[in-house]
Amino acid sequence: MLDKIYRVNMTTMDFSIEEAPAEWMGLGGRGLTSTIVAAEVDPECHPLGPNNKLVFAPGMLSGTSAANSGRNSCGAKSPLTGGIKESNVGGTSAAIMAKLGVKALIIEGMPKEEAPFYHLHITKEKVEFFPVPELVGKNNYEVLDYMLEKYHKKVAVMSIGTPGEMRMNLANISVKDPGGKLRSHGRGGMGAVMGSKKVKCITVDAESYNEITLADPEKFKEASKIFTKTLQENPISGQGLPAFGTNVLVNILNEAGGLPTRNFREGRWEFAENICGETMAENIKARGGKTTHGCHAGCVIQCSQIYNDADGNYLTSGFEYETIWAFGSNAGIKDLDQIAKIDALMDDLGVDSIETGVTLGIAVDAGIVQYGDGEKIYNLIKNDIAKGTPLGRILGGGTHLVGKLYGLVRVPTVKGQGMPAYEPRAVKGQGVTYATSTMGADHTAGYAVATNILNSGGYVDPLKKEGQIILSRNLQIATAAVDSTGMCIFVAFPLLDDPKSLTALVDMINARFGTSLTGDDVTNLGIKILKTERAFNLKAGLTPSDDRLPEFMKYESLPPHNVVWDFTNEELDSFWDF
């Protein structure tokens, strides 16, 4: 069976399984979700209305044995940014969808307001619709347990919690991982879009799938072996990330003066040692946790982990740098266990940990909470956001909305999306990515930290403007292409440093599909994706003036380097001259 497009209409409660149009055949992941959204969604539509569509698409290599190829993309018009959005995630959904023959799942329309929430079950032959009033008001872990019991654990599960039901901007879509926990389509309010369509959860059948057919199995096997070796031999993907997880970055960024502190007021935090990757690893080892853990099958980087409390009981997993930063140096919580407790709560509720953390960081300026008050922050999430109190609804709107409602000037957002864990005045290449990304402030869109701070792919001085536009542009083009393969973003480190890695990646794609692509073809794919997304955003009403960082970063100098954001509008606009 060739890969098919599964189309679900929530207005008519019907589905179709269609041949993919010829122009979609060479696409996957972000390339496919953005192409479908651009082709089928009115850019001027309300993102929570009937004319938006929610699209899931595994990557080109998802479902194969290629290392780190287990990412699934989700796309829609974002209720947070008002532009196009793609969010990709590990877990089990990508491989199962790909092996089932689902090239893309498109959910369109919406039921009447009084309609119940539904569970969609995807099999090879059909899509089943089940009203689930018993799951309304329940959060992700309860939904996950319910579905795994119903299907004897033979399914992928994608679900929303109560913030998604309430269509909050910071709601995400949670996905079952191989260990029975959760990963997140985190950014841009994708959970709100799913909630607007009255879809509580989606399960994808894992019993009737077939293994992926390869056009050239021997060539694929040879290229896969080379690719895996480049991942394992790279000092970042092969050593640093497995040892300390993404949280290895706390001390690195703190030393560089690029760790955003107290709502982007400083670049260093005096308590960084309390929350750093080395401290986290010590806690995990002392408490019987697990320092290396894959977020999807086939991961050889293993940068995730299982974090236990002081008594050795499970507390959270997938404990990432961005989350730890958002509630650590940004919101002032010095207790790593308290941050882990908040992380576990956010997984259950299904909220983006970056947007939630940045929102609660500016809540200090709004007088809602004080820096370092972990218990109050935990309760704001549990008792207000989760339950949709008036204050919870405000916080659930995200950083930009809270800033507007409380009359704040220092609001670290781009295109309405909260800024992640890298201070753009001190890591200027990352600042260019934040400003120009089609997705709003997004560290993964073009990870300039690699070259600004980690010396991967060369070195461009993070404190100077020179070379940053070209660096960010090249990384954003490459990232758009990598996001289409189903590969984890961390394969970028060997791709930047070892020519054999890119050759092997292209060889795997060719061996999978029987094509003869070159490295230039992959680059051109990235360019096409970015231009497709940019065109959608312009039609949606975003303009070049939205490709800017917050004004306060131009006149507030950032300690310890005392630098400001000094790019002109003309320099930022030149990003798109390609």
XYZ file of C-alpha atoms in Angstrom:
578
model
C 0.000 0.000 0.000
C 1.435 3.389 -1.021
C 1.442 6.202 1.513
C -1.984 7.857 1.682
C -3.526 11.102 2.867
C -6.023 10.486 5.673
C -8.539 13.313 5.755
C -10.933 13.726 8.700
C -13.859 16.160 8.595
C -15.104 17.053 12.078
C -18.130 18.931 10.704
C -19.590 15.934 8.855
C -17.948 13.273 11.064
C -16.586 11.572 7.973
C -13.211 10.585 6.573
C -11.495 9.740 3.317
C -8.258 7.969 2.430
C -6.790 9.533 -0.693
C -3.838 9.277 -3.036
C -1.296 11.994 -2.325
C -1.075 14.614 -5.078
C 2.056 14.252 -7.176
C 3.521 17.498 -5.833
C 3.360 16.128 -2.275
C 5.064 12.817 -2.994
C 8.633 13.945 -2.313
C 7.746 15.681 0.931
C 7.448 14.699 4.591
C 7.473 16.272 8.037
C 7.611 20.064 8.086
C 7.895 20.271 4.315
C 4.566 18.502 3.966
C 2.684 20.137 6.857
C 3.658 23.631 5.711
C 2.829 22.810 2.082
C -0.624 21.531 3.045
C -1.382 24.429 5.383
C -0.259 26.931 2.754
C -2.325 25.216 0.049
C -5.513 24.540 1.995
C -5.820 27.050 4.860
C -7.011 30.608 4.278
C -4.212 32.717 5.808
C -6.822 35.188 7.069
C -8.943 32.561 8.844
C -9.411 32.514 12.600
C -6.978 29.865 13.878
C -9.629 28.435 16.223
C -12.404 28.528 13.632
C -13.671 25.939 11.140
C -11.351 26.962 8.296
C -8.070 26.146 10.014
C -6.683 22.643 9.559
C -4.509 20.520 11.826
C -1.979 18.437 9.898
C 0.255 15.621 11.144
C 3.016 14.199 8.942
C 5.884 11.800 9.717
C 9.233 12.649 8.165
C 10.692 11.182 4.993
C 12.806 8.720 6.981
C 10.367 8.104 9.856
C 9.589 4.434 10.379
C 12.931 3.305 8.970
C 15.910 2.047 10.980
C 17.775 5.330 10.453
C 19.136 6.653 13.736
C 17.200 9.554 15.267
C 14.491 9.570 12.570
C 11.466 9.346 14.891
C 10.121 12.897 14.695
C 6.529 13.687 13.729
C 5.485 17.136 12.501
C 2.267 18.973 13.298
C 1.167 22.071 11.417
C -1.641 24.647 11.418
C -2.227 28.377 11.563
C -1.066 29.314 15.052
C -3.463 30.973 17.515
C -0.386 32.349 19.293
C 1.488 33.979 16.390
C -1.265 34.349 13.793
C 1.125 32.816 11.256
C 2.039 29.364 10.055
C 3.293 26.867 12.619
C 5.159 23.574 12.563
C 6.036 21.727 15.748
C 7.786 18.373 15.740
C 8.040 15.775 18.439
C 9.606 12.409 19.255
C 7.598 9.624 20.816
C 5.889 6.780 19.000
C 3.523 8.513 16.579
C 5.902 9.120 13.651
C 7.082 5.538 13.193
C 3.618 4.035 13.632
C 1.994 6.486 11.219
C 4.708 5.890 8.620
C 4.467 2.097 8.908
C 0.690 2.267 8.664
C 1.027 4.179 5.395
C -0.220 7.534 6.697
C 1.708 10.154 4.746
C -0.365 12.897 6.378
C -3.384 13.129 8.648
C -5.473 16.241 7.966
C -8.171 17.232 10.455
C -10.545 19.876 9.131
C -13.854 21.501 10.016
C -15.290 21.492 13.509
C -18.446 20.216 15.229
C -21.085 22.449 16.708
C -20.170 24.133 19.982
C -22.388 21.820 22.056
C -20.896 18.664 20.511
C -18.905 16.323 22.752
C -15.188 15.783 22.521
C -14.098 12.881 20.334
C -11.455 10.206 20.243
C -10.229 9.429 16.710
C -8.853 5.944 16.060
C -6.754 5.567 12.893
C -6.376 2.148 11.277
C -5.176 1.079 7.840
C -8.715 0.960 6.446
C -10.612 3.682 8.303
C -10.951 6.395 10.922
C -13.342 5.744 13.802
C -15.069 8.508 15.803
C -15.860 7.849 19.466
C -17.503 10.444 21.758
C -15.559 10.488 25.031
C -17.544 12.522 27.583
C -15.849 10.450 30.286
C -12.476 11.999 29.339
C -13.599 15.634 29.287
C -11.841 17.502 32.076
C -9.181 14.807 32.315
C -5.508 15.374 31.672
C -2.927 13.550 29.621
C -1.785 10.744 31.900
C -5.339 9.655 32.635
C -6.171 9.755 28.919
C -3.008 7.814 28.112
C -3.777 5.086 30.663
C -7.350 4.839 29.367
C -6.231 4.345 25.766
C -3.415 1.930 26.548
C -5.832 -0.247 28.515
C -8.432 -0.102 25.744
C -5.977 -1.099 23.018
C -3.601 -3.284 25.042
C -0.766 -0.801 24.533
C -0.778 -1.389 20.749
C -1.268 2.240 19.755
C 0.354 5.617 19.446
C -1.551 8.185 21.520
C -1.794 11.952 20.923
C -3.879 13.939 23.386
C -4.698 17.290 24.960
C -5.316 18.220 28.582
C -7.778 20.728 30.015
C -5.897 23.812 28.684
C -6.340 22.375 25.195
C -10.043 21.841 25.804
C -10.244 25.516 26.838
C -8.306 26.526 23.705
C -5.525 28.310 25.584
C -2.646 29.679 23.490
C -0.045 27.793 25.502
C -1.765 24.389 25.093
C 0.240 21.697 23.343
C -0.405 18.203 21.974
C 1.155 15.375 23.981
C 2.437 12.167 22.427
C 3.180 8.812 24.049
C 6.886 7.977 24.126
C 8.463 4.473 24.144
C 8.626 4.457 27.943
C 4.930 5.166 28.423
C 5.476 8.837 29.263
C 4.900 11.953 27.159
C 6.582 14.203 24.613
C 5.106 17.439 23.343
C 4.224 19.261 20.137
C 5.060 22.236 22.289
C 4.996 25.615 20.656
C 2.385 27.791 19.005
C -0.852 26.570 20.577
C -1.364 23.385 18.556
C -3.316 21.934 21.495
C -5.776 24.825 21.228
C -6.342 24.042 17.544
C -6.970 20.381 18.388
C -9.336 21.444 21.163
C -11.222 23.765 18.816
C -11.983 20.754 16.631
C -13.317 18.877 19.664
C -10.652 16.180 19.362
C -9.564 15.003 22.809
C -7.182 12.329 21.615
C -5.996 10.427 18.553
C -4.822 6.832 18.570
C -2.980 5.198 15.674
C -3.160 1.427 15.309
C 0.164 -0.351 15.824
C -0.960 -3.892 15.034
C -1.756 -3.775 11.322
C 1.211 -1.800 10.048
C 3.945 -3.116 7.759
C 7.661 -2.422 7.852
C 8.834 0.366 5.551
C 9.763 -0.768 2.039
C 13.189 0.486 0.914
C 14.066 0.997 -2.742
C 17.668 -0.086 -2.069
C 18.018 -1.885 1.289
C 21.773 -2.478 1.008
C 22.560 1.119 0.140
C 20.312 2.253 2.983
C 22.030 -0.029 5.475
C 25.484 1.198 4.444
C 24.520 4.874 4.612
C 22.732 4.374 7.927
C 25.845 2.842 9.458
C 27.966 5.826 8.384
C 25.359 8.308 9.622
C 25.096 6.618 13.020
C 28.863 6.643 13.387
C 29.018 10.410 12.744
C 26.419 10.948 15.485
C 28.346 8.839 17.973
C 31.749 10.322 17.194
C 30.683 13.974 17.422
C 31.706 15.424 20.815
C 28.336 17.139 21.316
C 25.854 14.510 20.061
C 28.073 11.587 21.102
C 29.384 12.763 24.478
C 27.998 15.995 25.936
C 24.288 15.406 25.322
C 24.263 11.754 26.491
C 26.180 12.653 29.668
C 24.233 15.698 30.829
C 21.223 16.027 28.515
C 20.305 19.360 26.983
C 20.736 20.846 30.453
C 24.500 20.759 29.853
C 23.794 24.214 28.399
C 23.080 25.958 31.726
C 26.733 26.317 32.698
C 27.846 26.883 29.100
C 25.395 29.743 28.522
C 25.947 31.154 31.986
C 29.685 31.316 31.396
C 29.079 32.959 28.007
C 26.851 35.589 29.611
C 23.917 34.448 27.513
C 21.688 32.791 30.135
C 18.545 34.981 30.318
C 18.016 35.869 33.957
C 15.096 37.525 35.778
C 13.034 38.130 32.649
C 15.997 38.954 30.384
C 17.604 41.527 32.704
C 21.001 39.829 32.987
C 23.046 37.191 31.158
C 24.363 35.347 34.208
C 22.667 33.856 37.233
C 24.440 33.440 40.555
C 22.584 30.189 41.297
C 23.225 28.442 37.963
C 25.123 25.638 39.712
C 21.936 24.644 41.552
C 20.122 23.732 38.346
C 22.882 22.856 35.859
C 23.249 19.600 33.924
C 26.095 18.404 36.120
C 23.957 18.824 39.267
C 21.047 17.135 37.542
C 23.218 14.169 36.536
C 24.499 13.817 40.112
C 20.929 13.785 41.440
C 19.821 11.203 38.879
C 22.695 8.848 39.664
C 22.287 9.221 43.441
C 18.529 8.562 43.266
C 18.479 5.598 40.891
C 17.147 7.477 37.885
C 18.411 7.218 34.335
C 20.838 9.711 32.788
C 20.366 8.528 29.202
C 16.993 7.830 27.642
C 15.649 8.107 24.104
C 12.497 10.040 23.306
C 11.801 7.718 20.355
C 12.906 4.330 19.086
C 16.233 4.366 17.272
C 17.696 7.347 19.117
C 21.460 6.958 19.574
C 22.023 10.365 21.187
C 19.869 9.481 24.226
C 19.866 13.041 25.604
C 16.717 12.568 27.640
C 16.599 11.170 31.165
C 14.400 9.921 34.003
C 14.577 12.168 37.057
C 13.561 10.811 40.480
C 12.812 12.690 43.681
C 14.966 12.527 46.807
C 13.204 9.309 47.887
C 13.935 7.583 44.584
C 10.392 7.864 43.233
C 9.749 8.851 39.599
C 9.246 12.587 39.214
C 9.638 13.487 35.531
C 11.357 12.558 32.286
C 12.482 14.535 29.288
C 13.717 17.181 31.721
C 15.036 19.709 29.210
C 17.276 22.770 29.342
C 14.588 25.159 28.079
C 12.176 24.111 30.841
C 14.834 24.251 33.539
C 15.952 27.689 32.340
C 12.379 29.048 32.083
C 11.624 28.306 35.717
C 15.220 28.546 36.937
C 17.203 31.647 36.055
C 14.211 33.214 34.288
C 11.662 32.823 37.116
C 14.218 32.495 39.903
C 13.516 28.977 41.247
C 16.743 27.573 42.695
C 15.409 24.121 43.618
C 15.807 21.625 40.739
C 13.300 19.264 42.374
C 10.690 22.034 42.436
C 11.263 22.673 38.733
C 10.945 18.920 38.062
C 7.639 18.876 39.906
C 6.414 21.757 37.729
C 7.659 19.943 34.617
C 5.660 16.837 35.492
C 2.537 18.945 36.069
C 2.932 20.676 32.707
C 3.307 17.301 30.953
C 0.061 16.134 32.497
C -1.827 19.326 31.630
C -0.334 19.654 28.174
C 1.118 23.166 28.190
C 4.223 24.439 26.436
C 6.879 24.674 29.129
C 8.700 27.522 27.357
C 5.638 29.714 26.844
C 4.376 28.931 30.358
C 7.741 29.689 31.931
C 8.261 32.942 30.033
C 4.691 33.977 30.884
C 5.283 33.358 34.573
C 8.601 35.195 34.311
C 6.837 38.386 33.255
C 4.104 37.669 35.827
C 6.693 38.888 38.336
C 6.704 42.289 36.629
C 2.900 42.172 36.706
C 2.945 41.693 40.490
C 1.313 38.252 40.318
C 4.213 36.280 41.809
C 7.724 36.866 43.122
C 11.004 35.509 41.753
C 11.858 32.145 43.229
C 8.405 31.389 44.652
C 8.200 27.871 43.242
C 5.183 26.884 45.287
C 3.147 29.874 44.099
C 4.179 29.237 40.491
C 3.205 25.557 40.800
C -0.187 26.522 42.217
C -0.823 29.127 39.506
C -0.419 26.357 36.938
C -2.354 23.713 38.876
C -5.177 25.819 40.278
C -5.554 28.635 37.764
C -4.329 27.608 34.316
C -5.568 24.016 34.655
C -8.996 25.088 35.888
C -9.462 28.140 33.680
C -10.038 30.698 36.430
C -10.099 34.321 35.203
C -6.421 34.678 36.102
C -5.714 31.263 34.598
C -7.339 32.308 31.321
C -5.129 35.392 31.221
C -1.954 33.400 31.913
C -3.123 30.748 29.437
C -3.117 33.400 26.728
C 0.675 33.472 26.836
C 3.419 36.008 27.361
C 2.322 38.600 24.801
C -1.245 38.758 26.117
C -0.168 39.050 29.761
C 2.183 41.862 28.813
C -0.596 43.776 27.069
C -3.174 43.291 29.808
C -0.783 44.364 32.559
C 0.711 47.305 30.649
C 4.233 45.881 30.588
C 7.030 47.143 28.337
C 9.601 44.398 28.853
C 7.820 41.579 27.037
C 10.275 39.066 25.459
C 8.262 37.877 22.456
C 8.531 37.840 18.675
C 5.343 37.493 16.625
C 3.567 36.916 19.933
C 5.650 33.887 20.936
C 7.737 33.822 24.115
C 11.494 33.927 23.671
C 13.432 30.757 24.595
C 16.521 30.194 26.689
C 19.228 32.165 24.867
C 19.784 35.880 25.417
C 19.780 37.411 21.918
C 21.912 40.425 22.839
C 24.738 38.095 23.900
C 24.130 35.358 21.285
C 23.362 37.561 18.307
C 22.994 34.811 15.724
C 20.223 33.342 17.812
C 18.647 36.789 17.999
C 18.522 36.937 14.196
C 16.754 33.568 14.187
C 14.229 34.769 16.771
C 13.515 37.894 14.745
C 13.243 36.352 11.277
C 11.884 32.848 11.866
C 8.503 32.194 10.281
C 7.513 30.551 13.567
C 8.052 33.439 15.989
C 10.823 33.323 18.604
C 12.004 29.733 18.169
C 15.447 28.429 19.107
C 15.108 25.290 16.979
C 14.343 27.200 13.749
C 18.017 28.038 13.207
C 20.198 27.036 16.140
C 22.964 29.641 15.902
C 24.114 28.683 19.406
C 25.899 25.807 17.670
C 28.314 28.184 15.918
C 28.146 31.193 18.257
C 28.825 29.260 21.461
C 29.610 25.578 20.792
C 32.060 26.090 17.883
C 30.145 23.633 15.728
C 30.402 24.391 12.013
C 33.065 27.012 12.705
C 32.812 30.056 14.933
C 31.022 33.395 14.622
C 31.605 35.776 17.552
C 28.282 35.865 19.462
C 28.794 39.468 20.613
C 29.340 40.953 17.153
C 26.924 41.511 14.271
C 29.284 40.358 11.545
C 28.247 37.122 9.848
C 25.113 36.553 11.919
C 22.524 37.154 9.159
C 24.200 34.661 6.822
C 24.703 32.175 9.676
C 21.053 32.269 10.736
C 19.830 32.100 7.127
C 21.943 29.039 6.330
C 20.883 27.317 9.540
C 17.189 28.071 8.990
C 17.366 26.657 5.458
C 19.128 23.522 6.696
C 16.739 23.130 9.630
C 13.646 23.323 7.419
C 15.076 20.485 5.345
C 16.095 18.393 8.377
C 12.626 18.905 9.905
C 11.235 17.320 6.736
C 13.285 14.141 7.092
C 11.929 13.230 10.532
C 15.386 13.655 12.013
C 16.047 15.077 15.467
C 17.465 18.609 15.367
C 20.594 17.407 17.190
C 21.819 15.601 14.079
C 22.803 19.158 13.063
C 26.049 18.889 15.046
C 27.645 16.173 12.908
C 25.971 17.620 9.803
C 27.807 20.899 10.484
C 31.157 19.289 11.294
C 31.485 16.124 9.196
C 30.834 16.076 5.420
C 30.233 12.319 5.592
C 27.147 12.934 7.733
C 25.265 14.992 5.127
C 26.283 12.608 2.341
C 24.966 9.681 4.364
C 21.681 11.483 5.104
C 21.086 12.197 1.408
C 22.063 8.619 0.534
C 19.471 7.274 2.999
C 16.727 9.394 1.418
C 17.701 8.170 -2.036
C 17.856 4.548 -0.891
C 14.453 4.905 0.778
C 12.663 6.307 -2.277
C 14.807 5.331 -5.253
C 15.655 8.962 -6.001
C 18.932 10.632 -6.946
C 18.889 13.781 -4.836
C 22.052 15.776 -4.164
C 23.028 17.991 -1.256
C 21.944 20.985 -3.338
C 18.493 19.452 -3.745
C 18.162 19.202 0.040
C 19.224 22.851 0.393
C 16.695 23.883 -2.248
C 13.995 22.001 -0.332
C 14.793 24.067 2.766
C 14.634 27.285 0.751
C 11.283 26.322 -0.755
C 9.806 25.524 2.664
C 10.916 28.842 4.177
C 9.552 30.820 1.241
C 6.243 28.918 1.377
C 5.916 29.716 5.093
C 6.921 33.351 4.596
C 4.325 33.798 1.837
C 1.607 32.401 4.121
C 2.594 34.771 6.915
C 2.527 37.820 4.660
C -0.950 36.876 3.443
C -1.993 36.362 7.080
C -1.130 39.985 7.834
C 2.380 39.684 9.261
C 4.818 42.195 7.796
C 8.589 42.799 7.837
C 8.026 44.954 10.935
C 7.126 41.730 12.770
C 10.685 40.469 12.142
C 11.972 42.449 15.096
C 13.107 41.869 18.665
C 11.470 43.732 21.567
C 12.410 47.401 21.680
C 13.739 47.263 25.257
C 16.634 45.112 24.050
C 17.838 48.040 21.932
C 18.266 50.428 24.864
C 18.808 48.152 27.887
C 22.386 46.923 28.003
C 22.786 43.355 29.215
C 25.309 42.478 31.946
C 27.945 41.095 32.099
C 29.001 42.156 28.572
C 26.826 45.289 28.598
C 25.647 44.682 25.052
C 22.467 45.788 23.305
C 20.547 44.528 20.274
C 22.100 46.657 17.540
C 20.784 45.314 14.223
C 19.074 47.822 11.980
C 15.728 47.071 10.361
C 17.434 47.057 6.958
C 19.928 44.434 8.125
C 17.158 42.176 9.423
C 15.104 42.648 6.243
C 18.130 41.535 4.203
C 17.712 38.073 5.709
C 15.120 37.340 3.010
C 17.381 38.310 0.117
C 17.775 34.795 -1.240
